[in-house]
Coordinates of C-alpha atoms in Angstrom, one line a residue:
Chain A
M1 CA -54.2 -0.3 0.3
N2 CA -55.9 0.2 -2.6
K3 CA -56.4 -3.3 -3.8
P4 CA -60.0 -4.7 -4.7
F5 CA -61.3 -7.2 -3.1
F6 CA -60.7 -10.1 -5.9
A7 CA -57.1 -8.9 -6.4
Q8 CA -55.8 -9.9 -2.8
N9 CA -53.2 -12.1 -2.7
R10 CA -49.6 -11.9 -3.7
L11 CA -50.4 -13.0 -7.4
N12 CA -52.7 -9.9 -7.8
R13 CA -50.5 -7.3 -9.8
W14 CA -50.1 -10.6 -12.4
F15 CA -54.0 -11.4 -12.2
T16 CA -54.3 -7.8 -13.0
L17 CA -52.5 -7.3 -15.9
V18 CA -53.0 -10.7 -17.4
I19 CA -56.9 -9.2 -17.7
L20 CA -55.9 -6.2 -18.6
I21 CA -53.6 -7.2 -21.5
F22 CA -56.5 -9.6 -22.5
L23 CA -58.9 -7.0 -22.4
S24 CA -56.7 -4.4 -24.5
F25 CA -56.3 -7.9 -27.0
V26 CA -60.3 -8.1 -27.1
L27 CA -60.5 -4.5 -27.8
L28 CA -58.4 -4.1 -30.5
F29 CA -57.7 -7.2 -32.0
P30 CA -61.3 -6.5 -34.0
V31 CA -59.6 -3.3 -35.7
I32 CA -56.2 -4.7 -36.2
W33 CA -57.6 -7.8 -37.8
M34 CA -59.7 -5.6 -40.2
A35 CA -56.1 -4.0 -40.9
I36 CA -54.8 -7.4 -41.8
S37 CA -57.7 -8.6 -43.8
S38 CA -57.5 -5.3 -46.2
L39 CA -54.1 -6.1 -47.2
K40 CA -54.8 -9.8 -48.2
G41 CA -56.5 -8.1 -51.5
S42 CA -57.5 -10.6 -53.8
N43 CA -55.7 -13.4 -52.2
Y44 CA -58.2 -13.3 -49.5
Y45 CA -59.9 -16.6 -50.4
T46 CA -56.5 -18.8 -50.4
D47 CA -55.1 -16.9 -47.5
A48 CA -58.1 -15.9 -45.2
Y49 CA -56.7 -16.4 -41.8
S50 CA -53.2 -16.3 -41.6
L51 CA -52.3 -13.4 -39.2
I52 CA -49.5 -12.1 -41.8
P53 CA -50.6 -11.8 -45.0
K54 CA -48.5 -14.3 -47.1
E55 CA -48.7 -11.6 -49.9
I56 CA -49.8 -7.7 -49.8
D57 CA -52.3 -7.0 -51.9
L58 CA -53.1 -3.6 -52.0
E59 CA -55.4 -4.5 -54.9
S60 CA -58.5 -3.4 -52.8
Y61 CA -57.5 -0.2 -51.9
K62 CA -56.4 0.7 -55.7
Y63 CA -59.9 -0.3 -56.2
W64 CA -61.5 2.3 -53.6
L65 CA -58.9 5.1 -54.7
S66 CA -58.8 4.9 -58.7
V67 CA -61.5 6.9 -60.1
P68 CA -63.4 5.4 -62.0
A69 CA -64.1 1.9 -60.1
S70 CA -65.9 3.7 -57.6
N71 CA -67.2 7.4 -56.2
Y72 CA -64.7 6.8 -53.1
W73 CA -63.4 10.7 -54.2
L74 CA -66.8 12.2 -54.8
A75 CA -67.7 10.4 -51.5
I76 CA -65.3 11.7 -49.6
R77 CA -65.5 14.7 -51.0
N78 CA -69.0 15.4 -50.6
T79 CA -68.8 14.4 -47.1
L80 CA -65.7 16.9 -45.4
Q81 CA -67.5 19.3 -47.6
S82 CA -70.6 18.6 -45.7
F83 CA -68.7 18.6 -41.9
L84 CA -66.7 22.6 -43.0
V85 CA -70.3 24.0 -44.6
T86 CA -71.9 22.1 -40.5
T87 CA -69.2 23.7 -39.1
A88 CA -69.1 26.8 -40.7
L89 CA -72.3 27.4 -39.4
T90 CA -72.4 25.5 -36.2
I91 CA -69.6 26.7 -34.4
P92 CA -71.1 30.8 -34.8
L93 CA -74.6 29.5 -34.0
G94 CA -73.9 27.6 -31.0
T95 CA -71.5 30.1 -29.5
M96 CA -74.2 32.8 -30.0
A97 CA -76.7 30.8 -28.3
G98 CA -74.3 28.8 -25.8
Y99 CA -72.9 32.8 -24.5
T100 CA -76.9 33.9 -24.2
L101 CA -77.5 30.9 -22.2
A102 CA -74.3 31.1 -19.9
R103 CA -75.5 35.1 -19.7
W104 CA -78.7 35.8 -19.8
R105 CA -80.7 34.9 -16.7
T106 CA -84.4 34.5 -17.6
R107 CA -86.8 31.3 -16.6
W108 CA -87.3 31.1 -20.2
I109 CA -83.1 29.8 -20.3
D110 CA -84.5 26.6 -17.5
V111 CA -87.3 26.0 -20.1
F112 CA -84.7 26.1 -23.4
L113 CA -82.5 23.8 -21.4
I114 CA -84.6 21.2 -20.4
G115 CA -86.2 20.9 -23.8
I116 CA -82.8 20.7 -25.3
F117 CA -82.4 17.8 -22.9
F118 CA -85.3 16.4 -24.0
L119 CA -84.3 16.5 -27.5
Q120 CA -81.0 14.8 -27.0
M121 CA -82.6 12.1 -26.0
M122 CA -85.0 11.6 -28.8
P123 CA -83.4 8.3 -31.1
G124 CA -83.1 9.9 -34.8
F125 CA -84.9 7.3 -36.8
V126 CA -88.2 8.1 -35.0
S127 CA -88.7 11.7 -36.8
L128 CA -87.0 10.4 -39.7
G129 CA -90.0 9.7 -42.1
P130 CA -91.9 13.6 -41.1
L131 CA -88.0 15.0 -42.0
F132 CA -88.2 13.4 -45.3
R133 CA -91.7 14.4 -46.0
E134 CA -90.6 18.3 -44.4
F135 CA -87.9 18.1 -47.3
I136 CA -90.3 16.8 -49.9
E137 CA -92.4 19.9 -49.4
L138 CA -89.7 22.2 -49.5
K139 CA -88.3 20.2 -53.1
M140 CA -85.0 20.2 -51.1
I141 CA -84.1 16.5 -51.7
G142 CA -81.5 15.9 -53.2
N143 CA -80.2 19.5 -52.8
P144 CA -76.6 19.1 -50.6
W145 CA -78.1 22.5 -48.5
A146 CA -80.8 20.1 -47.3
L147 CA -78.3 17.9 -45.7
Y148 CA -76.1 21.1 -44.6
V149 CA -79.0 22.6 -42.5
V150 CA -80.2 19.4 -41.1
Y151 CA -76.6 18.5 -39.9
T152 CA -76.4 22.1 -38.6
A153 CA -79.8 21.6 -36.5
F154 CA -78.8 17.9 -35.3
N155 CA -75.4 19.0 -34.2
L156 CA -76.4 22.3 -32.5
P157 CA -78.0 21.5 -29.1
L158 CA -74.6 19.4 -28.4
V159 CA -72.7 22.5 -29.5
L160 CA -74.4 25.3 -27.9
L161 CA -74.4 23.5 -24.2
T162 CA -70.5 22.8 -24.6
M163 CA -69.8 26.2 -25.6
R164 CA -72.7 27.1 -22.7
N165 CA -70.8 24.7 -19.9
Y166 CA -67.2 26.5 -20.8
F167 CA -68.7 29.9 -20.7
M168 CA -69.8 29.6 -17.9
T169 CA -66.4 29.0 -16.1
L170 CA -65.1 32.0 -17.5
P171 CA -65.2 35.2 -15.2
T172 CA -67.1 38.0 -16.2
E173 CA -64.8 40.7 -14.3
I174 CA -62.8 41.3 -17.8
E175 CA -66.3 41.2 -20.0
E176 CA -67.9 44.0 -17.5
A177 CA -64.6 46.3 -17.9
A178 CA -64.7 45.6 -21.6
Q179 CA -68.6 46.7 -20.9
V180 CA -67.2 50.3 -19.0
D181 CA -64.8 50.7 -21.9
G182 CA -68.4 51.0 -23.9
C183 CA -68.0 47.7 -25.6
S184 CA -70.9 46.3 -27.1
R185 CA -72.3 42.9 -26.2
W186 CA -71.6 41.9 -29.9
G187 CA -68.2 43.1 -29.5
I188 CA -67.8 41.5 -26.0
L189 CA -68.5 38.4 -27.2
W190 CA -66.7 38.0 -30.1
K191 CA -63.8 40.2 -29.7
I192 CA -63.4 38.8 -25.6
T193 CA -65.0 35.9 -25.0
F194 CA -65.0 34.0 -28.1
P195 CA -60.9 34.0 -28.3
L196 CA -61.1 32.6 -24.8
A197 CA -62.9 29.5 -25.7
R198 CA -61.2 27.6 -27.7
P199 CA -60.8 24.9 -26.4
A200 CA -64.7 24.8 -26.1
V201 CA -64.7 25.5 -29.9
I202 CA -62.3 22.3 -31.1
T203 CA -64.3 20.1 -28.8
S204 CA -67.1 21.1 -30.6
T205 CA -65.7 21.0 -33.8
V206 CA -64.3 17.0 -33.0
F207 CA -67.9 16.3 -31.5
I208 CA -68.9 17.4 -35.2
F209 CA -67.0 15.6 -37.1
M210 CA -67.4 12.6 -35.1
G211 CA -71.0 12.9 -36.0
I212 CA -70.8 13.7 -39.4
W213 CA -68.3 11.1 -40.7
L214 CA -70.1 8.1 -40.6
E215 CA -73.6 9.4 -40.7
Y216 CA -76.0 7.4 -42.6
L217 CA -79.4 8.1 -42.0
L218 CA -80.3 11.2 -43.2
A219 CA -77.4 11.0 -46.0
N220 CA -79.0 7.9 -47.3
I221 CA -82.6 9.8 -47.4
L222 CA -81.6 13.1 -48.4
M223 CA -79.2 12.9 -51.3
R224 CA -79.3 11.0 -54.3
G225 CA -76.5 10.6 -57.0
K226 CA -73.6 12.6 -56.9
Y227 CA -73.9 13.6 -53.8
T228 CA -73.9 10.6 -52.2
T229 CA -71.2 10.5 -48.6
L230 CA -69.1 7.6 -47.8
A231 CA -70.9 6.6 -44.8
V232 CA -74.1 5.4 -47.6
I233 CA -71.1 4.2 -49.9
L234 CA -69.5 2.2 -47.2
I235 CA -72.9 1.0 -45.5
N236 CA -74.8 0.1 -48.7
Y237 CA -71.7 -1.8 -49.8
S238 CA -71.6 -3.8 -46.8
R239 CA -75.5 -5.0 -46.4
S240 CA -75.4 -6.0 -50.4
D241 CA -75.3 -10.0 -49.9
N242 CA -74.5 -11.1 -53.9
E243 CA -70.7 -10.0 -54.6
W244 CA -69.6 -9.1 -50.7
R245 CA -65.8 -9.3 -51.2
P246 CA -64.5 -9.2 -47.1
D247 CA -61.1 -7.4 -48.7
L248 CA -62.6 -4.6 -49.9
L249 CA -65.2 -4.0 -47.0
M250 CA -62.6 -4.1 -44.9
S251 CA -59.9 -1.9 -46.8
M252 CA -63.0 0.6 -46.8
G253 CA -63.6 0.5 -43.1
V254 CA -59.3 1.1 -42.7
L255 CA -59.9 4.0 -44.9
I256 CA -62.6 5.2 -42.6
M257 CA -61.0 4.7 -39.8
I258 CA -57.6 6.5 -40.8
P259 CA -59.1 10.0 -39.8
L260 CA -60.6 8.8 -37.2
T261 CA -57.3 7.9 -35.8
M262 CA -55.5 10.6 -36.6
L263 CA -58.0 12.8 -34.5
F264 CA -57.4 10.4 -31.7
P265 CA -54.8 12.7 -30.1
L266 CA -57.7 15.8 -29.7
V267 CA -59.8 13.1 -28.9
R268 CA -57.3 12.2 -25.5
K269 CA -56.6 16.2 -24.7
Y270 CA -60.1 17.5 -25.4
L271 CA -63.2 15.0 -24.3
V272 CA -61.7 12.9 -21.7
G273 CA -62.4 15.7 -19.2
G274 CA -65.7 16.3 -20.5
L275 CA -66.6 12.9 -20.8
S276 CA -70.4 12.7 -19.3
A277 CA -70.5 16.3 -19.5
G278 CA -72.2 17.5 -22.6
A279 CA -72.6 14.0 -24.1
I280 CA -76.4 12.3 -24.4
K281 CA -77.0 11.7 -28.2
G282 CA -74.8 8.5 -29.6
Chain B
M1 CA -76.5 17.2 -17.7
T2 CA -75.0 17.2 -14.3
N3 CA -72.8 20.2 -15.0
V4 CA -75.6 21.6 -16.7
L5 CA -77.6 21.7 -13.8
R6 CA -74.8 22.5 -11.2
G7 CA -73.7 25.4 -13.4
D8 CA -76.9 26.9 -13.7
Q9 CA -76.7 26.9 -9.2
K10 CA -73.7 28.1 -9.1
T11 CA -74.8 31.3 -11.0
F12 CA -78.1 31.7 -9.3
T13 CA -76.3 32.2 -5.9
N14 CA -74.2 34.8 -7.6
V15 CA -77.4 36.4 -8.4
K16 CA -78.4 37.1 -4.9
Q17 CA -75.0 38.3 -3.6
K18 CA -74.7 40.9 -6.1
K19 CA -76.6 42.0 -9.2
R20 CA -74.2 41.9 -12.0
F21 CA -74.2 44.4 -15.0
W22 CA -76.8 41.8 -17.0
Q23 CA -79.1 41.5 -14.7
R24 CA -80.4 45.4 -14.6
R25 CA -83.4 46.5 -17.3
D26 CA -81.1 46.1 -20.1
W27 CA -83.6 46.7 -23.4
D28 CA -80.5 46.8 -25.6
D29 CA -78.5 44.0 -24.0
R30 CA -82.0 41.5 -24.1
L31 CA -82.5 42.6 -28.0
T32 CA -79.1 41.6 -28.3
F33 CA -79.0 38.1 -26.5
T34 CA -82.6 37.5 -28.3
L35 CA -81.0 37.9 -31.5
M36 CA -78.4 36.0 -31.0
L37 CA -80.5 32.9 -29.4
M38 CA -83.1 33.0 -32.9
P39 CA -81.0 31.5 -35.3
A40 CA -80.4 28.5 -32.8
V41 CA -84.0 28.3 -31.9
I42 CA -85.2 28.3 -35.7
L43 CA -83.0 25.9 -36.6
I44 CA -83.9 23.4 -34.0
L45 CA -87.7 24.3 -33.8
G46 CA -87.8 23.9 -38.1
F47 CA -85.3 20.8 -38.2
S48 CA -85.4 18.8 -34.9
I49 CA -89.1 19.9 -33.1
Y50 CA -91.4 19.9 -36.1
P51 CA -90.5 16.4 -37.4
L52 CA -91.3 15.5 -33.9
L53 CA -94.1 16.3 -33.6
S54 CA -95.2 15.5 -36.8
V55 CA -94.4 12.0 -35.8
F56 CA -97.5 12.5 -33.7
A57 CA -99.9 14.2 -36.0
I58 CA -99.3 11.6 -38.9
S59 CA -99.8 8.9 -36.0
F60 CA -103.2 10.2 -36.4
T61 CA -103.6 9.7 -40.2
N62 CA -103.6 7.3 -42.7
M63 CA -100.6 7.8 -45.0
K64 CA -98.7 4.8 -47.3
Y65 CA -95.9 7.2 -48.9
A66 CA -94.2 9.6 -47.2
I67 CA -96.0 12.5 -50.4
D68 CA -99.1 11.3 -49.5
P69 CA -102.0 13.2 -48.4
P70 CA -102.8 13.2 -44.7
T71 CA -106.2 11.5 -44.1
W72 CA -107.7 11.5 -40.5
N73 CA -107.4 8.0 -39.0
G74 CA -108.0 8.5 -35.1
F75 CA -106.8 6.3 -33.0
N76 CA -107.1 3.6 -35.1
T77 CA -102.9 3.3 -36.1
L78 CA -101.9 3.3 -32.6
I79 CA -104.5 0.9 -31.5
W80 CA -103.1 -1.5 -34.8
A81 CA -99.7 -0.5 -33.3
L82 CA -100.3 -2.0 -30.0
N83 CA -102.4 -5.0 -31.3
N84 CA -99.7 -6.0 -33.9
P85 CA -97.4 -8.8 -32.6
Y86 CA -94.6 -7.6 -34.6
F87 CA -94.2 -4.4 -33.1
T88 CA -94.8 -5.7 -29.3
D89 CA -92.3 -8.1 -29.7
S90 CA -90.3 -5.7 -31.4
F91 CA -90.3 -3.7 -28.3
M92 CA -89.8 -6.2 -26.0
R93 CA -86.7 -7.5 -27.7
T94 CA -85.5 -4.0 -27.5
L95 CA -86.1 -3.8 -24.1
A96 CA -84.5 -7.2 -23.6
F97 CA -82.1 -6.6 -25.3
T98 CA -81.0 -3.1 -23.9
G99 CA -81.3 -4.4 -20.4
L100 CA -78.8 -7.4 -20.9
S101 CA -76.5 -5.2 -22.9
V102 CA -76.1 -2.3 -20.1
L103 CA -76.2 -4.9 -17.2
G104 CA -73.1 -6.3 -18.9
S105 CA -71.4 -3.2 -19.8
T106 CA -71.6 -1.8 -16.0
I107 CA -70.8 -4.7 -14.3
L108 CA -67.6 -5.6 -16.3
G109 CA -67.2 -1.6 -16.4
I110 CA -66.5 -1.6 -12.6
F111 CA -65.1 -4.6 -12.6
L112 CA -62.4 -3.2 -15.2
A113 CA -62.2 0.2 -13.7
V114 CA -61.8 -0.8 -10.2
L115 CA -58.8 -3.0 -11.4
L116 CA -57.3 -0.6 -13.4
N117 CA -57.6 2.4 -10.3
Q118 CA -55.2 0.1 -8.2
N119 CA -51.6 1.9 -7.7
N120 CA -49.1 -1.0 -9.0
I121 CA -50.3 -1.2 -12.4
P122 CA -47.6 -0.8 -14.8
G123 CA -48.3 0.5 -18.3
K124 CA -51.6 2.4 -16.9
D125 CA -51.6 5.0 -19.7
I126 CA -51.0 2.6 -22.3
F127 CA -54.5 0.7 -21.4
R128 CA -56.5 3.7 -20.7
T129 CA -55.6 5.1 -24.1
I130 CA -56.2 1.4 -25.7
I131 CA -59.5 1.5 -23.7
L132 CA -60.3 5.1 -25.2
Y133 CA -59.8 4.5 -28.7
G134 CA -61.7 1.1 -28.2
W135 CA -64.6 4.1 -27.2
I136 CA -64.2 6.3 -30.9
I137 CA -64.8 3.2 -33.0
P138 CA -68.3 4.0 -34.8
E139 CA -70.9 1.8 -34.3
V140 CA -70.8 0.9 -38.0
I141 CA -67.3 0.2 -38.0
T142 CA -67.6 -2.1 -35.4
S143 CA -70.6 -3.9 -36.7
I144 CA -68.7 -4.0 -40.2
I145 CA -65.8 -6.0 -38.3
F146 CA -68.0 -8.3 -36.0
R147 CA -70.1 -9.0 -39.5
F148 CA -67.0 -10.5 -41.0
L149 CA -65.6 -12.3 -37.7
F150 CA -68.8 -14.0 -37.1
A151 CA -69.2 -15.2 -40.6
S152 CA -70.3 -18.7 -41.5
N153 CA -68.0 -18.6 -44.5
Y154 CA -64.2 -17.7 -44.1
G155 CA -65.2 -16.4 -40.7
L156 CA -62.2 -16.3 -38.2
I157 CA -64.2 -17.6 -35.0
N158 CA -65.7 -20.8 -36.7
H159 CA -62.6 -21.2 -38.2
L160 CA -60.8 -21.2 -35.2
L161 CA -63.3 -23.2 -33.5
S162 CA -63.0 -25.7 -36.3
V163 CA -59.0 -26.2 -35.7
L164 CA -59.9 -26.9 -31.8
G165 CA -62.4 -29.8 -32.8
L166 CA -65.2 -28.0 -32.0
A167 CA -68.6 -27.4 -33.4
Q168 CA -69.0 -24.2 -35.2
P169 CA -72.6 -22.3 -35.1
A170 CA -74.1 -20.2 -37.2
W171 CA -73.6 -17.2 -35.4
L172 CA -75.4 -14.9 -37.1
N173 CA -78.5 -17.2 -38.7
D174 CA -79.4 -18.8 -36.0
P175 CA -82.6 -17.2 -34.4
I176 CA -81.8 -18.5 -30.6
L177 CA -78.3 -17.5 -30.8
T178 CA -78.0 -14.5 -32.9
P179 CA -79.8 -12.5 -30.3
Y180 CA -76.9 -13.1 -27.7
V181 CA -74.0 -12.5 -30.9
L182 CA -75.4 -8.4 -30.7
I183 CA -76.0 -8.3 -27.4
L184 CA -72.0 -9.8 -27.2
V185 CA -70.9 -6.9 -29.3
S186 CA -73.3 -4.3 -27.9
I187 CA -71.3 -5.3 -24.7
W188 CA -68.0 -4.7 -26.7
R189 CA -68.8 -1.6 -28.0
N190 CA -70.5 0.4 -24.8
T191 CA -67.7 -1.8 -22.0
P192 CA -64.7 1.0 -22.9
F193 CA -66.7 3.8 -21.9
N194 CA -68.3 2.4 -19.0
I195 CA -64.6 2.1 -18.2
L196 CA -64.0 5.4 -18.5
V197 CA -66.6 7.2 -16.6
Y198 CA -66.3 4.8 -13.8
L199 CA -62.5 5.4 -13.9
T200 CA -62.5 8.9 -13.5
A201 CA -65.5 8.5 -10.7
L202 CA -62.7 6.4 -8.7
Q203 CA -59.8 8.3 -9.2
S204 CA -61.7 11.0 -6.5
V205 CA -61.8 8.4 -3.9
N206 CA -59.6 9.4 -1.3
K207 CA -56.8 7.0 -0.3
Q208 CA -57.1 7.7 3.2
W209 CA -60.3 6.0 3.5
Y210 CA -59.4 2.7 2.5
E211 CA -56.4 2.9 5.1
S212 CA -59.0 4.0 7.6
A213 CA -61.1 1.1 6.7
E214 CA -57.9 -1.1 6.7
I215 CA -57.3 -0.6 10.6
D216 CA -61.1 -0.3 12.0
G217 CA -60.6 -4.1 10.1
A218 CA -62.7 -4.3 6.6
N219 CA -61.8 -6.8 4.2
G220 CA -61.7 -6.6 1.0
W221 CA -65.1 -7.2 -0.4
Q222 CA -66.1 -4.8 2.5
K223 CA -64.3 -1.5 1.5
F224 CA -65.5 -2.3 -2.0
R225 CA -69.4 -2.3 -1.3
Y226 CA -68.9 0.3 1.2
I227 CA -66.5 2.9 0.0
S228 CA -65.8 2.2 -3.8
L229 CA -69.4 1.4 -4.7
S230 CA -71.0 4.2 -2.5
V231 CA -69.0 6.5 -4.5
L232 CA -69.7 5.3 -7.8
K233 CA -73.5 5.1 -7.0
P234 CA -74.6 8.7 -8.0
T235 CA -72.1 8.1 -11.3
M236 CA -73.8 4.6 -12.0
F237 CA -77.3 6.3 -12.0
V238 CA -76.5 8.7 -14.4
T239 CA -74.2 6.1 -17.1
V240 CA -76.8 3.2 -16.4
L241 CA -79.7 5.8 -18.1
L242 CA -77.3 7.4 -20.8
G243 CA -76.6 3.5 -21.6
I244 CA -80.4 2.6 -21.7
I245 CA -80.9 5.9 -23.7
W246 CA -77.8 4.5 -26.5
T247 CA -78.3 0.9 -26.4
S248 CA -82.1 1.2 -26.7
N249 CA -81.2 3.7 -30.4
T250 CA -78.6 0.6 -31.4
F251 CA -79.3 0.8 -34.9
F252 CA -76.7 0.0 -37.4
L253 CA -75.7 -3.5 -35.5
P254 CA -79.1 -5.2 -36.7
F255 CA -79.1 -3.4 -40.0
V256 CA -75.4 -4.0 -41.2
M257 CA -74.9 -8.0 -39.5
T258 CA -78.4 -9.3 -39.4
Q259 CA -81.3 -7.3 -41.5
G260 CA -83.5 -7.8 -38.4
G261 CA -83.2 -11.8 -39.4
P262 CA -82.8 -14.5 -38.9
L263 CA -86.9 -14.8 -38.7
D264 CA -86.8 -11.2 -37.1
S265 CA -84.8 -12.3 -33.8
T266 CA -82.8 -9.4 -33.9
M267 CA -85.6 -6.9 -35.1
L268 CA -84.9 -4.3 -32.9
W269 CA -87.5 -1.2 -32.8
S270 CA -85.2 1.2 -34.5
L271 CA -84.9 -1.3 -37.5
L272 CA -88.2 -2.0 -37.7
I273 CA -89.4 1.6 -37.6
Y274 CA -86.6 2.3 -39.8
N275 CA -87.7 -0.6 -42.0
T276 CA -91.4 0.5 -42.2
Y277 CA -90.9 4.3 -43.1
F278 CA -88.5 3.7 -45.6
T279 CA -88.8 0.1 -47.6
V280 CA -91.2 -0.6 -49.9
P281 CA -94.2 -1.7 -49.1
Q282 CA -93.8 2.1 -46.9
Q283 CA -96.5 2.9 -44.2
V284 CA -95.6 5.7 -42.8
S285 CA -98.9 5.8 -40.7
R286 CA -98.1 2.5 -39.1
A287 CA -93.8 3.7 -38.1
A288 CA -95.2 6.9 -36.8
A289 CA -97.5 5.2 -34.6
M290 CA -94.8 3.2 -33.3
S291 CA -92.7 5.9 -32.9
V292 CA -94.8 7.5 -30.9
F293 CA -94.8 4.4 -28.7
V294 CA -90.8 4.1 -28.8
F295 CA -91.0 8.2 -28.0
L296 CA -93.0 7.8 -24.7
L297 CA -91.1 5.4 -23.6
L298 CA -88.0 7.4 -23.5
A299 CA -89.7 10.8 -22.5
M300 CA -90.5 9.1 -19.1
I301 CA -87.5 7.7 -18.6
G302 CA -86.1 11.0 -19.4
A303 CA -88.3 12.8 -16.7
F304 CA -87.6 10.0 -14.4
Y305 CA -83.6 10.8 -15.1
F306 CA -84.7 14.6 -14.8
F307 CA -86.2 14.2 -11.5
I308 CA -83.9 12.3 -9.6
L309 CA -81.2 14.3 -11.0
K310 CA -82.7 17.6 -9.6
R311 CA -83.7 15.6 -6.3
T312 CA -80.0 15.1 -5.8
N313 CA -78.9 18.4 -6.3
T314 CA -81.3 20.0 -3.7
Q315 CA -80.3 18.0 -1.5
M316 CA -76.4 18.3 -2.0
E317 CA -77.0 22.3 -1.8

């Protein structure tokens, strides 16, 4: 019954299957190739094209993971730290703002939402220069708190929209009952509504992680030296032409993809429903 | 965003029916709400809106470095940007890049979503999972992998071509070819999202519509054209506009893969503005002036999107 016009004949099932398998191959092969190449290590130039490495050499992983050779662990620590601090700031602030936007009816809320919508559309690089200037004036260049605060400000719109959308679906009867029992608005939010919003909190956290894990532009201009993050190391290495070792680059790529892949089941569970709901900024 | 608007209206009708407790003139409540909104508002104002407004202010000055004191320069910098072929070329290039990439990923996305939406596909969930995985690969990783695959030395694609005895173009070093390579990678990157969105929309189609159309003698093309495509139309509108916004902001593909070259053939506006801001010799005012035009274009697209979305929502009531 539900057959598309270009797959009408008896062969359509095989036709579809072949196309879908080809699609999966095209989507996955680059990532698989990255993993394969990273295992070739220093044999890379003698064994560049084989699908199964002739000899598995973990030398390129050792390069990144051995402390003196690179700042990899330091960068991981900085990146995770900025993720944790940003989440710890963004989730409560986003919850408070999202709750207000969901429950408070004034016309200012609409103005606020339209503002957020336009803000989310604007690409980050447009205001990068003025942001840099602002932090020079605040004398915060190289101070990790500069990064945390900017990440919080940049992630708040998406988080508060996610929280608001979720709060809108919650029934208000429980809150009214609590109000009658003499619970304050503040108490209602944290004792009753927030514990119900776990899915929205998880979704927001995943958004924040995916946004920060490979964030380059802000980290590159605001951080210096020992506060460098992972994306900055990776991208600056990938752009340096002189000693460009493919296996090193690919192993770094694999190391970066591992946490994202581990988060994938969460993405599958929580993000697909709201695929087009709040995600505006790429 | 659709949900946001729809949600608004749902509450709005509630308000008319019954006065809820937060509608009463409860000043205590208002104070709490205001205080709860304040931290977010202050942070967004300070670190998103203030820098954006500064872009406009700086475009009227004559600053080289970010630390320079601003000196008034009127409209000169803005006029300079409009008359500078380096910027206008990059502007048009970005529009072409965005148009082709969005067109390609939309067509591919609908085609594959329709295929995947059939009833008798074995392993449908596996394909969906793979597509979803393709969606979460970050732009940075995509750029690095494809730079590696298309490389002239030790690149897999050219190796396969040489095995087949075909010509091996310099994929990333040919001013005519390279923009298309980047468009291709951009389509690769955008298609998974498109498939998933269109698949979700197609799943809302009532299967009986196809059956009754079949009874009325509709052929496959007619069913696709008049049922699937008309169901997809609202989704398409939103997804294409999202695609335009995202793709016009593409930064890492040229930044990592080609660094804007060869001969600036892949110098998108994102990279041009970034370079003007931060690579020596810095020209902060000029970068801000270019940003103003990008900003205005995106704001116009956003206003259009918003206007149509609002009109569709009122029609649905």
